[in-house]
Coordinates of C-alpha atoms in Angstrom, one line a residue:
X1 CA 2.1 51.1 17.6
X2 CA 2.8 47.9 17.0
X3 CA 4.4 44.8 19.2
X4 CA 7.8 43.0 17.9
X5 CA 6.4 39.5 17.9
X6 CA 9.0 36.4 17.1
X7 CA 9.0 34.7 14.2
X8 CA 7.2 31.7 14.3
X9 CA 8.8 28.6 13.1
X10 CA 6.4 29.1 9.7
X11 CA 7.2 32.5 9.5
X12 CA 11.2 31.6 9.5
X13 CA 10.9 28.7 6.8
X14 CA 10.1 27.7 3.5
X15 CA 6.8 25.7 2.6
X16 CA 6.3 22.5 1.0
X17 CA 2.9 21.8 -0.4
X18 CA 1.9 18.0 0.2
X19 CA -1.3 15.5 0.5
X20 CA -2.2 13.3 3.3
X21 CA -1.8 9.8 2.5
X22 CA -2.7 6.2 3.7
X23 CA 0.5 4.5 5.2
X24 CA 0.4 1.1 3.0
X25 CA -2.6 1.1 -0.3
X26 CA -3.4 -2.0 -1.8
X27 CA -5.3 -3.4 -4.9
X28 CA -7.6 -6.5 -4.9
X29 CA -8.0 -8.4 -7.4
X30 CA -9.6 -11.5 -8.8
X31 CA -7.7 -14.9 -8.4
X32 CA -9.2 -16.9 -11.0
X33 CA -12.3 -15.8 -13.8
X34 CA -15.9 -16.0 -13.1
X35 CA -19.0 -13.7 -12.8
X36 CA -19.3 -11.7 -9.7
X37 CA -22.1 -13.3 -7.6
X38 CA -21.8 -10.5 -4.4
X39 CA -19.5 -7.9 -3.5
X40 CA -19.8 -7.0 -0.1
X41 CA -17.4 -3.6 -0.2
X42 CA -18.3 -0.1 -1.0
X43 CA -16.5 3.3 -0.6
X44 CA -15.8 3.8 2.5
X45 CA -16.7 0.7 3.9
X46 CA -13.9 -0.1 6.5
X47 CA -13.1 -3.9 6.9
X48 CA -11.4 -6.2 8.7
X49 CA -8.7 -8.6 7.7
X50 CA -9.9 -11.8 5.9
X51 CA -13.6 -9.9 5.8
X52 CA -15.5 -10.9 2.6
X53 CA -15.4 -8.8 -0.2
X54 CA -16.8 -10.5 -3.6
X55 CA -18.1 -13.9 -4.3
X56 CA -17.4 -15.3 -8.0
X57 CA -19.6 -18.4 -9.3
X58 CA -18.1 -21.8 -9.1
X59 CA -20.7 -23.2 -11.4
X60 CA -18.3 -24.5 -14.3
X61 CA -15.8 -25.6 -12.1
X62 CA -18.6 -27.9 -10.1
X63 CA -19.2 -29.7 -13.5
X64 CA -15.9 -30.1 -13.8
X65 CA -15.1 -31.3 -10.3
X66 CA -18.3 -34.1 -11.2
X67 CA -16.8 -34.7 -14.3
X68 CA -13.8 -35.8 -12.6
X69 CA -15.0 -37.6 -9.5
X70 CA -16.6 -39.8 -12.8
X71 CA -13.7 -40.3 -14.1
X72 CA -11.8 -41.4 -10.8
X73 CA -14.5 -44.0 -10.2
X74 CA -13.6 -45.6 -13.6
X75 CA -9.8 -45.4 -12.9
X76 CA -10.9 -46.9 -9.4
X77 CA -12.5 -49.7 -10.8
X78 CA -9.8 -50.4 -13.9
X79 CA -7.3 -50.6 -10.7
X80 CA -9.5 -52.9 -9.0
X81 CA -9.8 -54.9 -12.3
X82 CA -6.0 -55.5 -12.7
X83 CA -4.9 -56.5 -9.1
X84 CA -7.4 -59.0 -8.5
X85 CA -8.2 -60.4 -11.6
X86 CA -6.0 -63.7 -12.9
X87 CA -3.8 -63.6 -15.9
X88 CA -4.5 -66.7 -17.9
X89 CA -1.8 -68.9 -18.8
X90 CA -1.1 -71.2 -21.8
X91 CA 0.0 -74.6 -21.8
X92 CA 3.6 -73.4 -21.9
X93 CA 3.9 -72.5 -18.5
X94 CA 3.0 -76.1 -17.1
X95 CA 5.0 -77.0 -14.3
X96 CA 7.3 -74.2 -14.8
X97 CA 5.0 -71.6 -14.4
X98 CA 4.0 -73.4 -11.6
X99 CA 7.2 -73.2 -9.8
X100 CA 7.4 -69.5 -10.4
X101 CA 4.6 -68.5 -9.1
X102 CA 4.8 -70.5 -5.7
X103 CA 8.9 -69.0 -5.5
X104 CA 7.9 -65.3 -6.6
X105 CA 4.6 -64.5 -6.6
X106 CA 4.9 -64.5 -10.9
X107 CA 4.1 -66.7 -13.4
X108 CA 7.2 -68.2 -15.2
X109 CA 8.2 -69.6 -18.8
X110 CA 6.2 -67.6 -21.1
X111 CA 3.3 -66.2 -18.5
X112 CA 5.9 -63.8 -17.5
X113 CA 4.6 -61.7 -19.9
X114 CA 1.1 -61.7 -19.1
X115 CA 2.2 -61.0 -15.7
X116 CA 4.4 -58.0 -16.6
X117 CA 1.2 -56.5 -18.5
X118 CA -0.7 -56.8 -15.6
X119 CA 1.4 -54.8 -13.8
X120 CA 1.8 -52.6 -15.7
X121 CA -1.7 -52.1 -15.9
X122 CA -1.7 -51.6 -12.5
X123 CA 1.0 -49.2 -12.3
X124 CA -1.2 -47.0 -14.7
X125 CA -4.5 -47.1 -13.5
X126 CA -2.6 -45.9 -10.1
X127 CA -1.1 -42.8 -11.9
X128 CA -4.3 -42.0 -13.7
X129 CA -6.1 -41.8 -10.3
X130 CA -2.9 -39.3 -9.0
X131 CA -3.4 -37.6 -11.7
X132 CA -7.2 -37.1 -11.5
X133 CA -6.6 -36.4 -8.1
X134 CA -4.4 -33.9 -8.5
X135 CA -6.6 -32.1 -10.8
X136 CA -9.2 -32.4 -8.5
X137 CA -7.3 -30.8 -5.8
X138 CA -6.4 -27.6 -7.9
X139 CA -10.3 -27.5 -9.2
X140 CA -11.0 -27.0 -5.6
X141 CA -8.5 -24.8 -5.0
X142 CA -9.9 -22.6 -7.9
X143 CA -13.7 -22.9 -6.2
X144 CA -12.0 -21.7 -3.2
X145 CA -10.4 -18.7 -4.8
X146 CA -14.1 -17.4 -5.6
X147 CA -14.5 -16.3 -2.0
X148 CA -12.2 -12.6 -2.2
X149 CA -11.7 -11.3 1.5
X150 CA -9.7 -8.3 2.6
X151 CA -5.9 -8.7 2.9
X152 CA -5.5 -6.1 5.5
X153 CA -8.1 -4.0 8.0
X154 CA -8.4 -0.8 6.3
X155 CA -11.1 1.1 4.4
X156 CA -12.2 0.9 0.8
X157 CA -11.2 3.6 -1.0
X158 CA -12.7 2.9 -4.6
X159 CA -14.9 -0.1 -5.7
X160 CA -13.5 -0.9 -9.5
X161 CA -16.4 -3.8 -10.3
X162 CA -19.7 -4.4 -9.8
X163 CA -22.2 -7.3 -8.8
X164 CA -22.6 -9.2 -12.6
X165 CA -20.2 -8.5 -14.0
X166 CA -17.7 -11.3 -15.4
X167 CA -14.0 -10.3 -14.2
X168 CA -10.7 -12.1 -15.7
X169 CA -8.2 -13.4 -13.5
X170 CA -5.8 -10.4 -11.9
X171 CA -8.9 -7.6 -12.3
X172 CA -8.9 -5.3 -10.1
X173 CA -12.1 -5.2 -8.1
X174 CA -11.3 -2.5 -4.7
X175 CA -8.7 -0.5 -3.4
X176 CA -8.0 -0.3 -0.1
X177 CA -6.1 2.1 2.2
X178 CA -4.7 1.3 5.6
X179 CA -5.5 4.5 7.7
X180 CA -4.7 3.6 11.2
X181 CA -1.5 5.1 10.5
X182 CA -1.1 8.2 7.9
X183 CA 1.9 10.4 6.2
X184 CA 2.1 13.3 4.2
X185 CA 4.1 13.0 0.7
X186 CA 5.9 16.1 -0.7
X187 CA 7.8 16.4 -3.8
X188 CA 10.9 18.5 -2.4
X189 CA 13.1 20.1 -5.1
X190 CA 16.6 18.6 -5.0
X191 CA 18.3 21.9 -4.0
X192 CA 16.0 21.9 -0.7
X193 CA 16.1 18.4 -0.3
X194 CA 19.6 18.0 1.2
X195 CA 20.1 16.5 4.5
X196 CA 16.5 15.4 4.3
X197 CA 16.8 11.7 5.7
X198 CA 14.6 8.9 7.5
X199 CA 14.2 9.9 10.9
X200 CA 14.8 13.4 10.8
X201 CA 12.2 15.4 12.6
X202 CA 10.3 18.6 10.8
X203 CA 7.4 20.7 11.6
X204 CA 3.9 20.4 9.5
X205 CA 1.4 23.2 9.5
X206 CA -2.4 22.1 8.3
X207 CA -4.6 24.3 6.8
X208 CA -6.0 25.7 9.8
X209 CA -3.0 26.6 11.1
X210 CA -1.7 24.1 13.2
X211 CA 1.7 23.1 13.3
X212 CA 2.1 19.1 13.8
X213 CA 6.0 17.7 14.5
X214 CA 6.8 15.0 11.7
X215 CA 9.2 12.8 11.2
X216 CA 10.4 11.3 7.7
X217 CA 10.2 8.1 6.7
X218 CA 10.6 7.5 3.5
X219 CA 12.6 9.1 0.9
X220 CA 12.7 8.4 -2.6
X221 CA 16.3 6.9 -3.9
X222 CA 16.4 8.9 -6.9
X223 CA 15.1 12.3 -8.2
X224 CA 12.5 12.5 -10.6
X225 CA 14.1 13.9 -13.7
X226 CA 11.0 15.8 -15.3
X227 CA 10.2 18.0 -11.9
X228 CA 14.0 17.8 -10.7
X229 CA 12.5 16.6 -7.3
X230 CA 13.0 13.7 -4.9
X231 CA 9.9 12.4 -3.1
X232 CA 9.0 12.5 0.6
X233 CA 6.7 10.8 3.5
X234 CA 6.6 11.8 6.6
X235 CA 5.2 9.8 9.1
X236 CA 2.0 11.6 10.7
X237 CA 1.6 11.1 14.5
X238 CA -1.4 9.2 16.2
X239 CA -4.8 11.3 15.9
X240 CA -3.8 14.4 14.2
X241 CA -6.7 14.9 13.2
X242 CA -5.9 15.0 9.4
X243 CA -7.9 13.0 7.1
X244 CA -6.9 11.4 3.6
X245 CA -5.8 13.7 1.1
X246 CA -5.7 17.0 3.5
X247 CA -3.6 19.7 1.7
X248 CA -0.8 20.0 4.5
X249 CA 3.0 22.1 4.1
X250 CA 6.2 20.7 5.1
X251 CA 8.5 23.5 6.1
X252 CA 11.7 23.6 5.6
X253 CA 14.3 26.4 7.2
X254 CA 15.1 28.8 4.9
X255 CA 18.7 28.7 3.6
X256 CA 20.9 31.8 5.4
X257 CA 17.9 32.7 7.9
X258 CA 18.9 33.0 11.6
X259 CA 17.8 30.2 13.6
X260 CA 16.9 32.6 16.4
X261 CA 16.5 36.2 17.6
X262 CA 14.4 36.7 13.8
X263 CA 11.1 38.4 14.9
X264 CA 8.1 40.1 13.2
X265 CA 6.8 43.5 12.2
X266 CA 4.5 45.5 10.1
X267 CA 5.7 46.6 6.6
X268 CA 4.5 49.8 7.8
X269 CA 6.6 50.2 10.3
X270 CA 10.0 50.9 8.2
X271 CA 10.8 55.1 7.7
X272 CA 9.9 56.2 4.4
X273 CA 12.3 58.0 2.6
X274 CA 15.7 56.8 4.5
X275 CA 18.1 55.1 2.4
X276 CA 19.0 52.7 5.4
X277 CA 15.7 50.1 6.6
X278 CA 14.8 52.1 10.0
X279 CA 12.0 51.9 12.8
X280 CA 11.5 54.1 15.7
X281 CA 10.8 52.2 18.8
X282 CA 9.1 53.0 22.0
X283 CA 12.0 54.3 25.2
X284 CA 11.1 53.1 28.3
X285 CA 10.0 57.2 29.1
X286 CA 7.9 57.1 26.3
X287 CA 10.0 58.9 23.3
X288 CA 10.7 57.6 20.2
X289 CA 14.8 56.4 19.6
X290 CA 15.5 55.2 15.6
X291 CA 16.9 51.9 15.1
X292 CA 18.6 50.7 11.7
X293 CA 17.3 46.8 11.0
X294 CA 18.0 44.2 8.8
X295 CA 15.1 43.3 6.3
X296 CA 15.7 39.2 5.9
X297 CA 12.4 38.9 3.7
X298 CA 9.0 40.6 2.9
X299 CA 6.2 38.2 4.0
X300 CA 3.0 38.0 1.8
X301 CA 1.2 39.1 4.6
X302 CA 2.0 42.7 5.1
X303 CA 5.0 41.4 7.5
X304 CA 8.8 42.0 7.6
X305 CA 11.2 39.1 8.7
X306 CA 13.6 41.4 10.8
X307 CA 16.7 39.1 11.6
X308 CA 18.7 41.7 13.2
X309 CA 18.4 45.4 15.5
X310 CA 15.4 44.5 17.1
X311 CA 14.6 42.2 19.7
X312 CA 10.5 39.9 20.4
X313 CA 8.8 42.6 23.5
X314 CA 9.8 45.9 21.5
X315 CA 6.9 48.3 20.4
X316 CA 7.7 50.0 17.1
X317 CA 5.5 53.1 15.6
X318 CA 3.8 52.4 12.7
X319 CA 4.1 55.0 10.3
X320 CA 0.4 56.6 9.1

């Protein structure tokens, strides 16, 4: 004898094979070139946002933060050279020149020249020392660059580099996965995939059984043209337990099933030899009565999805 059981929502679906992944991945990389001093991160490390990471060598960049500081002291003292030094003045100025200088603060007759050289002197040792400052500013910025910290809290998930090595600007040195929050991505073929939309709740079953509810929240614009499938994440709820890349199944319902009254029974179950699918089940006095079924689908585990003629709570004989 065996008990009519309901079909389970697994039983009365389709499944979707999919992998646990981190909500939001990231790559960090190297802001400027140098040899790697430290690196602080290792797989499986988790970190904190701004947390170090790697150290790069500022050596070159010191020498040429010195070199410059040499430099401004030189344009410092050309600029201190032209304001406060005196433009000489030939015997063609005279009185004139005189004049001039009392009115406007210039030399006049032919010391206007001299004048206009000296400031324009002055107007370029001022832009030299803008510029060297300016390059001294961005030669900072680059020593600060050297000290990589984390972007986001998460955990390391790969460490691309290690401690000596010289790395280019843009290399990749860690990845990092943020796992406070997870989802599940499936590659759903397009002809299952309809009506699937942000938001919409579905069941997920792990591989011990346990059915989680889900919600989507991403779906890929387009389908992928070589696997004629369009890409999924659901959104996994807090502490489910699942861990990054956990094998997991989306299930979908199964297109034509019955939504409700499908149960469960034994293959064994059916009559052999009838040309109709038929079970005897259990009387309330104990005798047998025949009752003709409807056979939905043969489950790979010995079970038949029975969507019609019998009803969860009935005892069938299984036949020997």
């Amino acid at each position: 004898m065996a008990l009519v059981k309901p079909a389970g929502v697994d039983t009365n679906a389709i499944s979707i094979g999919g992998t646990v992944i981190p909500y939001r991945s990231v790559t960090v990389a190297a802001q400027r070139a140098g040899r790697i001093t430290a690196l602080y991160a290792r797989t499986g490390m988790m970190l904190q946002f701004n947390q170090p990471v790697a150290a790069l060598d500022d050596d070159v960049l010191r020498q040429q933060i010195d070199g410059i500081k040499a430099e401004l002291k030189a344009a410092q003292s050309d600029l201190d050279y032209a304001i406060f030094s005196m433009p000489g003045m030939d015997s063609a100025g005279g009185m004139m020149g005189a004049m001039m200088g009392a009115m406007f603060g210039a030399p006049g007759g032919s010391g206007v020249d001299a004048w206009l050289a000296r400031v324009n002197r002055i107007n370029q040792a001022r832009a030299r020392i803008d510029q060297l400052k300016a390059q001294e500013r961005a030669l900072q910025a680059q020593v600060g660059y050297g000290a990589v910290t984390a972007p986001m809290d998460g955990i390391v998930t790969r460490r691309l580099v290690e401690a000596g090595e010289i790395v280019q600007a843009g290399q990749p040195l860690i990845e990092m996965a943020y796992v406070s929050r997870l989802r599940a991505q499936f590659d759903i073929p397009v002809d299952l995939a309809q009506g699937v939309a942000p938001g919409r709740p579905f069941t997920l079953k792990t591989s011990d059984g346990r059915l989680i509810p889900v919600s989507v929240g991403e779906v890929a614009p387009g389908v992928d043209p070589r696997t004629h499938t369009q890409q999924v994440k659901v959104d996994l709820p807090p502490q489910s337990g699942l861990r990054l890349g956990d094998y997991v199944e989306l299930l979908l319902a199964r297109a034509g099933a019955a939504s409700t009254g499908s149960v469960v029974i034994p293959a064994a179950a059916l009559l052999r030899g009838s040309a109709l699918p038929m079970v005897q089940v259990v009387t309330g006095d104990g005798t047998f009565k025949i009752m003709i079924v409807r056979v939905a689908e043969r489950l790979p585990d010995g079970q038949l999805l029975i969507s019609a003629g019998l009803s969860a709570g009935d005892v069938v004989k299984v036949q020997p």
